[in-house]
Amino acid sequence: MKVFMVHEDPWHAGNPYIYTLIEGIQKSHPDCEIGWGREPFWQDNICSYDIVHFHWPQTFMGNDTHTETDLLHHIEHMKAAGVKIVATCHDLEPHYNQFADQGGSMQIVYAHCDVIIHLGEYSKALFEKRYPDAMHILIPHHLYDTVYHQFPSREESLKFLNLPENRTYVLCFGTFRAKEEQQLILNLSRQLADKKVVILAPSFMNVWWRRFRMPHKRLKKWFYEHFYRIYCTGRTWRAVKDCDLPYYYGAADVVLIQRVKILNSGNALMPMLFGKMVVGPDCGNVGPLLRHWDYPAFSVDDLSDVGPCVKEALQMEKAGVARQNMQRQLNEYSTAVVTEQLYDTYLQMVSSVL
């Protein structure tokens, strides 16, 4: 069986999602040949693959010289040659202004899919009505348990990050994609109104460190730290190295997903790998995931709900709820479990069962 992952380079995708699936399948099923790459996608040899699997088509096309019409004709050519088309529904539409002009590419892909894989029930129910000709499969987002093996203690983490011990830490990972996400964190600081609660938001804002470039941003960074207890690194993109990431989770008491418009988020799963409580928005597939584990989810229509949800999560953390759930979460979301579900889906597609 040959599968093509539509991505320029899965090992430099900004997150481990695709390459961990590739490595997981190749480890358990070495007979499955998996390809990827921008140039190979557009070549006629793409028709030698049994399955072409799309991820984030708007991003792929946003960095490509081909048009949406080219994409449409290329997919039609593949289907005519008997290639099965599958897409993982990571997004319903582009986030804010990120490749917003490529939203049409998402619709082209979804409309031509034989199978659409969903990471939660919300998008599955929505797409079953929107794209009734496709088969809709639920395969959960996996934990990156094959990537992160280091689980430093709180003491080690605080020492590594040079943070004081007598504080409570709320971690907010991921790029802040809009001002409303920054405003959510500012409002949270006001709602908590506790000088001992610190918000670790590495990518909260970008700061130029050269003296002659935008010194007012360095002042703003200082202002946020001292008046809002928001600690950031001063880098909005790739602010935290993979080797440093476990220390942030090790220091965190609670992890907050700062999104108000979202379908899926790997950041909702990552804290589970480290045994941490998660608070997130009650929308898309994230809300049902959190409710499945009885974790607090705030209303995106009433952001005054964020503070009480974080306080509830802190109490649950003290009670050890997150750590009690760790083994069950690993049983459901481990890379090995999820890649086996994906491989089984591929097999059924090739055998025309799906």
Short mmCIF file of C-alpha atoms in Angstrom, two decimals:
data_model
loop_
_atom_site.label_atom_id
_atom_site.label_comp_id
_atom_site.label_asym_id
_atom_site.label_seq_id
_atom_site.Cartn_x
_atom_site.Cartn_y
_atom_site.Cartn_z
CA MET A 1 0.00 0.00 0.00
CA LYS A 2 1.25 3.47 -0.92
CA VAL A 3 0.07 6.62 0.85
CA PHE A 4 1.00 10.21 0.02
CA MET A 5 0.82 12.86 2.76
CA VAL A 6 0.17 16.27 1.19
CA HIS A 7 2.78 18.39 2.94
CA GLU A 8 6.03 19.97 1.89
CA ASP A 9 7.99 18.55 4.83
CA PRO A 10 6.16 16.82 7.71
CA TRP A 11 9.26 17.08 9.92
CA HIS A 12 9.19 20.88 9.65
CA ALA A 13 5.46 21.46 9.83
CA GLY A 14 5.34 23.55 13.00
CA ASN A 15 3.98 20.61 15.02
CA PRO A 16 4.64 16.85 15.15
CA TYR A 17 1.17 15.76 14.02
CA ILE A 18 1.94 14.34 10.56
CA TYR A 19 5.44 12.98 11.06
CA THR A 20 4.50 11.10 14.25
CA LEU A 21 1.70 9.37 12.33
CA ILE A 22 4.13 8.51 9.52
CA GLU A 23 6.70 7.11 11.93
CA GLY A 24 4.03 5.23 13.87
CA ILE A 25 2.67 3.50 10.77
CA GLN A 26 6.12 2.72 9.38
CA LYS A 27 7.15 1.18 12.70
CA SER A 28 4.15 -1.17 12.89
CA HIS A 29 3.58 -1.65 9.17
CA PRO A 30 6.86 -1.28 7.23
CA ASP A 31 5.07 -2.60 4.12
CA CYS A 32 3.17 0.70 3.92
CA GLU A 33 5.13 3.14 1.72
CA ILE A 34 4.51 6.78 2.61
CA GLY A 35 5.55 9.76 0.49
CA TRP A 36 5.35 13.54 0.81
CA GLY A 37 6.73 16.71 -0.76
CA ARG A 38 5.58 19.65 -2.86
CA GLU A 39 7.10 18.69 -6.21
CA PRO A 40 6.10 15.00 -6.01
CA PHE A 41 2.50 16.03 -5.34
CA TRP A 42 2.20 17.83 -8.67
CA GLN A 43 3.91 15.16 -10.74
CA ASP A 44 2.03 12.48 -12.69
CA ASN A 45 3.65 9.84 -10.51
CA ILE A 46 1.18 10.84 -7.78
CA CYS A 47 -1.26 8.46 -9.50
CA SER A 48 0.96 5.52 -8.48
CA TYR A 49 -0.23 6.01 -4.91
CA ASP A 50 -3.28 4.19 -3.56
CA ILE A 51 -4.24 7.05 -1.22
CA VAL A 52 -3.53 10.79 -1.14
CA HIS A 53 -4.06 12.24 2.33
CA PHE A 54 -4.56 16.01 2.70
CA HIS A 55 -3.70 18.05 5.79
CA TRP A 56 -4.23 21.84 5.95
CA PRO A 57 -4.76 22.32 2.17
CA GLN A 58 -5.06 26.09 2.61
CA THR A 59 -1.52 26.25 4.00
CA PHE A 60 -0.14 23.95 1.33
CA MET A 61 -1.70 26.02 -1.46
CA GLY A 62 -0.86 29.31 0.22
CA ASN A 63 2.82 28.51 -0.21
CA ASP A 64 2.43 27.16 -3.75
CA THR A 65 2.56 28.72 -7.21
CA HIS A 66 -0.38 26.66 -8.47
CA THR A 67 -3.95 27.96 -8.50
CA GLU A 68 -7.09 26.49 -6.97
CA THR A 69 -8.15 25.53 -10.50
CA ASP A 70 -4.90 23.58 -10.84
CA LEU A 71 -5.71 21.82 -7.58
CA LEU A 72 -9.22 20.95 -8.76
CA HIS A 73 -8.01 19.48 -12.04
CA HIS A 74 -5.19 17.61 -10.31
CA ILE A 75 -7.57 15.96 -7.84
CA GLU A 76 -9.96 15.06 -10.66
CA HIS A 77 -7.03 13.51 -12.54
CA MET A 78 -6.07 11.46 -9.47
CA LYS A 79 -9.61 10.23 -8.88
CA ALA A 80 -9.97 9.26 -12.54
CA ALA A 81 -6.83 7.14 -12.10
CA GLY A 82 -8.40 5.35 -9.12
CA VAL A 83 -6.54 7.18 -6.34
CA LYS A 84 -8.52 7.45 -3.09
CA ILE A 85 -8.68 10.94 -1.57
CA VAL A 86 -8.77 11.42 2.20
CA ALA A 87 -8.48 14.57 4.31
CA THR A 88 -8.16 15.15 8.02
CA CYS A 89 -10.47 17.99 9.04
CA HIS A 90 -8.13 20.17 11.06
CA ASP A 91 -10.06 23.37 10.29
CA LEU A 92 -13.46 24.40 8.96
CA GLU A 93 -11.96 27.57 7.47
CA PRO A 94 -8.64 29.46 7.62
CA HIS A 95 -7.80 31.05 10.98
CA TYR A 96 -8.30 34.83 10.90
CA ASN A 97 -6.09 36.17 8.09
CA GLN A 98 -3.84 33.09 7.82
CA PHE A 99 -4.13 32.05 4.15
CA ALA A 100 -7.69 33.40 4.14
CA ASP A 101 -7.54 33.75 0.36
CA GLN A 102 -6.97 29.98 0.09
CA GLY A 103 -10.19 28.98 1.81
CA GLY A 104 -11.50 27.70 -1.51
CA SER A 105 -8.83 25.03 -1.62
CA MET A 106 -10.27 23.51 1.55
CA GLN A 107 -13.72 23.25 -0.01
CA ILE A 108 -12.27 21.71 -3.19
CA VAL A 109 -10.49 19.01 -1.20
CA TYR A 110 -13.40 18.22 1.13
CA ALA A 111 -15.88 18.08 -1.78
CA HIS A 112 -13.77 15.45 -3.57
CA CYS A 113 -12.90 13.25 -0.61
CA ASP A 114 -13.73 9.58 -0.43
CA VAL A 115 -13.12 9.75 3.32
CA ILE A 116 -12.92 12.67 5.74
CA ILE A 117 -11.28 11.99 9.10
CA HIS A 118 -12.54 14.02 12.05
CA LEU A 119 -10.83 14.65 15.36
CA GLY A 120 -14.16 15.10 17.18
CA GLU A 121 -17.91 14.65 16.92
CA TYR A 122 -18.68 18.34 16.25
CA SER A 123 -17.05 18.54 12.81
CA LYS A 124 -18.18 15.00 11.96
CA ALA A 125 -21.85 15.88 12.49
CA LEU A 126 -21.43 19.14 10.60
CA PHE A 127 -19.65 17.61 7.59
CA GLU A 128 -21.97 14.62 7.31
CA LYS A 129 -24.62 17.12 6.22
CA ARG A 130 -22.29 19.34 4.21
CA TYR A 131 -20.46 16.56 2.33
CA PRO A 132 -22.85 13.59 2.25
CA ASP A 133 -20.99 11.78 -0.56
CA ALA A 134 -17.91 11.21 1.63
CA MET A 135 -17.48 8.61 4.35
CA HIS A 136 -16.89 10.33 7.72
CA ILE A 137 -14.60 8.63 10.24
CA LEU A 138 -13.72 9.66 13.80
CA ILE A 139 -10.06 9.21 14.74
CA PRO A 140 -8.94 11.28 17.76
CA HIS A 141 -5.91 13.55 17.90
CA HIS A 142 -3.02 11.58 19.34
CA LEU A 143 -0.68 12.41 22.19
CA TYR A 144 2.92 13.10 21.20
CA ASP A 145 4.16 10.36 23.50
CA THR A 146 6.80 9.29 20.97
CA VAL A 147 8.27 12.81 20.91
CA TYR A 148 8.41 13.78 24.58
CA HIS A 149 9.95 11.35 27.03
CA GLN A 150 11.25 13.79 29.63
CA PHE A 151 8.95 14.72 32.51
CA PRO A 152 10.86 17.08 34.83
CA SER A 153 9.59 17.74 38.31
CA ARG A 154 8.09 21.07 39.33
CA GLU A 155 11.27 21.95 41.24
CA GLU A 156 13.48 21.13 38.24
CA SER A 157 11.20 23.04 35.89
CA LEU A 158 11.05 26.20 37.98
CA LYS A 159 14.82 26.17 38.35
CA PHE A 160 15.29 25.69 34.59
CA LEU A 161 12.90 28.56 33.76
CA ASN A 162 14.24 30.73 36.57
CA LEU A 163 10.81 31.12 38.15
CA PRO A 164 10.03 31.56 41.88
CA GLU A 165 8.56 28.59 43.75
CA ASN A 166 5.87 30.45 45.67
CA ARG A 167 3.68 31.12 42.66
CA THR A 168 0.83 29.40 40.85
CA TYR A 169 1.37 29.09 37.10
CA VAL A 170 -1.22 29.10 34.31
CA LEU A 171 0.36 28.08 31.00
CA CYS A 172 -0.88 29.39 27.62
CA PHE A 173 0.95 27.80 24.70
CA GLY A 174 0.68 28.58 21.02
CA THR A 175 0.78 31.69 18.88
CA PHE A 176 -1.63 34.49 19.77
CA ARG A 177 -3.40 34.79 16.44
CA ALA A 178 -5.55 37.85 17.15
CA LYS A 179 -5.95 40.69 19.64
CA GLU A 180 -9.02 39.01 21.12
CA GLU A 181 -6.82 36.15 22.29
CA GLN A 182 -4.44 38.59 23.97
CA GLN A 183 -7.43 40.38 25.49
CA LEU A 184 -8.68 37.09 26.93
CA ILE A 185 -5.42 36.73 28.86
CA LEU A 186 -5.50 40.34 30.05
CA ASN A 187 -9.07 39.84 31.26
CA LEU A 188 -8.07 36.62 33.00
CA SER A 189 -5.36 38.43 34.94
CA ARG A 190 -7.94 40.95 36.14
CA GLN A 191 -10.44 38.22 37.02
CA LEU A 192 -7.92 36.27 39.07
CA ALA A 193 -6.66 39.43 40.82
CA ASP A 194 -4.01 37.44 42.64
CA LYS A 195 -0.38 38.50 42.63
CA LYS A 196 0.70 34.92 43.29
CA VAL A 197 -0.88 33.64 40.07
CA VAL A 198 1.43 34.01 37.07
CA ILE A 199 0.38 33.50 33.44
CA LEU A 200 3.12 31.87 31.35
CA ALA A 201 2.34 32.93 27.77
CA PRO A 202 5.60 32.49 25.80
CA SER A 203 4.23 33.86 22.51
CA PHE A 204 2.08 36.66 23.94
CA MET A 205 3.95 39.40 22.11
CA ASN A 206 6.99 39.98 19.93
CA VAL A 207 9.85 42.14 21.23
CA TRP A 208 12.83 43.48 19.29
CA TRP A 209 15.91 43.18 21.44
CA ARG A 210 18.16 45.60 19.56
CA ARG A 211 18.27 48.88 21.36
CA PHE A 212 17.41 50.98 18.31
CA ARG A 213 14.35 48.92 17.35
CA MET A 214 11.02 49.51 19.06
CA PRO A 215 12.18 49.96 22.67
CA HIS A 216 8.57 50.66 23.66
CA LYS A 217 7.80 46.96 23.16
CA ARG A 218 10.38 46.05 25.75
CA LEU A 219 8.67 48.48 28.08
CA LYS A 220 5.34 46.83 27.31
CA LYS A 221 6.85 43.44 28.12
CA TRP A 222 8.00 44.78 31.48
CA PHE A 223 4.57 46.35 32.02
CA TYR A 224 2.74 43.07 31.35
CA GLU A 225 5.05 41.17 33.70
CA HIS A 226 4.76 43.59 36.61
CA PHE A 227 1.13 44.68 36.35
CA TYR A 228 -0.59 41.71 34.73
CA ARG A 229 1.79 38.90 35.78
CA ILE A 230 2.05 37.76 32.15
CA TYR A 231 5.47 36.30 31.35
CA CYS A 232 6.43 36.01 27.67
CA THR A 233 9.65 35.18 25.85
CA GLY A 234 9.44 38.10 23.41
CA ARG A 235 9.08 35.83 20.41
CA THR A 236 5.68 35.15 18.84
CA TRP A 237 6.73 32.26 16.56
CA ARG A 238 8.51 29.10 17.69
CA ALA A 239 9.09 30.74 21.03
CA VAL A 240 9.76 27.47 22.88
CA LYS A 241 12.15 24.75 21.74
CA ASP A 242 11.01 21.13 21.91
CA CYS A 243 13.71 20.38 24.46
CA ASP A 244 12.41 23.21 26.70
CA LEU A 245 8.71 22.42 26.35
CA PRO A 246 8.53 19.76 29.12
CA TYR A 247 9.82 22.30 31.64
CA TYR A 248 6.91 24.63 30.92
CA TYR A 249 4.45 21.82 31.53
CA GLY A 250 6.42 20.76 34.58
CA ALA A 251 6.07 24.25 36.05
CA ALA A 252 2.40 24.69 35.12
CA ASP A 253 -0.42 24.09 37.57
CA VAL A 254 -3.10 24.51 34.90
CA VAL A 255 -3.00 24.85 31.10
CA LEU A 256 -5.36 27.28 29.36
CA ILE A 257 -6.29 27.15 25.67
CA GLN A 258 -6.62 30.86 24.82
CA ARG A 259 -8.72 30.41 21.68
CA VAL A 260 -12.19 31.83 21.11
CA LYS A 261 -12.48 30.55 17.52
CA ILE A 262 -11.27 26.99 17.16
CA LEU A 263 -12.18 23.56 15.87
CA ASN A 264 -9.31 21.38 17.11
CA SER A 265 -6.23 21.97 19.22
CA GLY A 266 -3.27 19.73 19.92
CA ASN A 267 -2.67 22.02 22.90
CA ALA A 268 -5.77 20.52 24.51
CA LEU A 269 -4.11 17.06 24.39
CA MET A 270 -0.52 17.93 25.29
CA PRO A 271 -1.26 18.75 28.96
CA MET A 272 -2.76 15.28 29.35
CA LEU A 273 0.58 13.72 28.44
CA PHE A 274 2.12 15.64 31.35
CA GLY A 275 -0.76 15.01 33.77
CA LYS A 276 -2.03 18.58 33.82
CA MET A 277 -5.51 20.06 34.02
CA VAL A 278 -6.79 21.77 30.88
CA VAL A 279 -9.21 24.70 30.52
CA GLY A 280 -10.45 25.65 27.05
CA PRO A 281 -13.27 27.09 24.98
CA ASP A 282 -16.57 25.27 24.79
CA CYS A 283 -16.64 25.22 21.00
CA GLY A 284 -15.75 23.01 18.05
CA ASN A 285 -14.27 19.65 18.97
CA VAL A 286 -12.43 21.10 21.98
CA GLY A 287 -15.49 21.60 24.18
CA PRO A 288 -16.71 17.98 23.87
CA LEU A 289 -13.16 16.69 24.51
CA LEU A 290 -12.89 18.65 27.76
CA ARG A 291 -16.38 17.67 28.88
CA HIS A 292 -15.52 14.02 28.15
CA TRP A 293 -12.93 14.30 30.94
CA ASP A 294 -15.06 16.61 33.12
CA TYR A 295 -12.58 19.46 32.66
CA PRO A 296 -13.77 23.10 32.79
CA ALA A 297 -14.75 24.72 29.48
CA PHE A 298 -15.58 28.42 29.22
CA SER A 299 -18.23 30.02 27.04
CA VAL A 300 -16.79 31.93 24.07
CA ASP A 301 -19.82 34.23 24.30
CA ASP A 302 -19.10 35.20 27.89
CA LEU A 303 -15.39 35.54 28.61
CA SER A 304 -16.08 36.51 32.22
CA ASP A 305 -16.43 32.74 32.59
CA VAL A 306 -12.69 32.16 32.00
CA GLY A 307 -11.54 33.19 35.48
CA PRO A 308 -13.97 30.94 37.37
CA CYS A 309 -13.05 28.02 35.07
CA VAL A 310 -9.34 28.49 35.80
CA LYS A 311 -10.05 28.66 39.54
CA GLU A 312 -12.08 25.45 39.30
CA ALA A 313 -9.25 23.77 37.41
CA LEU A 314 -6.74 24.82 40.07
CA GLN A 315 -8.88 23.15 42.72
CA MET A 316 -9.14 20.01 40.60
CA GLU A 317 -5.37 20.03 40.12
CA LYS A 318 -4.86 20.07 43.88
CA ALA A 319 -7.18 17.08 44.13
CA GLY A 320 -5.03 15.18 41.64
CA VAL A 321 -7.78 14.72 39.05
CA ALA A 322 -5.52 15.13 36.02
CA ARG A 323 -2.96 12.59 37.17
CA GLN A 324 -5.71 10.10 37.92
CA ASN A 325 -6.80 10.37 34.27
CA MET A 326 -3.34 9.98 32.71
CA GLN A 327 -3.38 6.24 32.07
CA ARG A 328 -6.87 6.23 30.57
CA GLN A 329 -5.94 9.15 28.34
CA LEU A 330 -2.82 7.36 27.14
CA ASN A 331 -4.90 4.25 26.43
CA GLU A 332 -7.24 6.31 24.22
CA TYR A 333 -4.86 8.78 22.58
CA SER A 334 -1.40 7.19 22.39
CA THR A 335 0.36 7.42 19.04
CA ALA A 336 0.34 3.62 18.72
CA VAL A 337 -3.44 3.41 19.24
CA VAL A 338 -4.28 6.25 16.87
CA THR A 339 -1.89 5.21 14.08
CA GLU A 340 -3.40 1.72 14.14
CA GLN A 341 -6.84 3.26 13.64
CA LEU A 342 -5.49 5.31 10.73
CA TYR A 343 -3.80 2.30 9.13
CA ASP A 344 -7.00 0.27 9.42
CA THR A 345 -8.86 3.11 7.68
CA TYR A 346 -6.33 3.07 4.84
CA LEU A 347 -6.71 -0.70 4.48
CA GLN A 348 -10.48 -0.43 4.26
CA MET A 349 -10.18 2.34 1.65
CA VAL A 350 -7.87 0.26 -0.52
CA SER A 351 -10.13 -2.78 -0.24
CA SER A 352 -13.11 -0.56 -1.17
CA VAL A 353 -14.86 -1.30 2.15
CA LEU A 354 -15.08 2.49 2.67
#
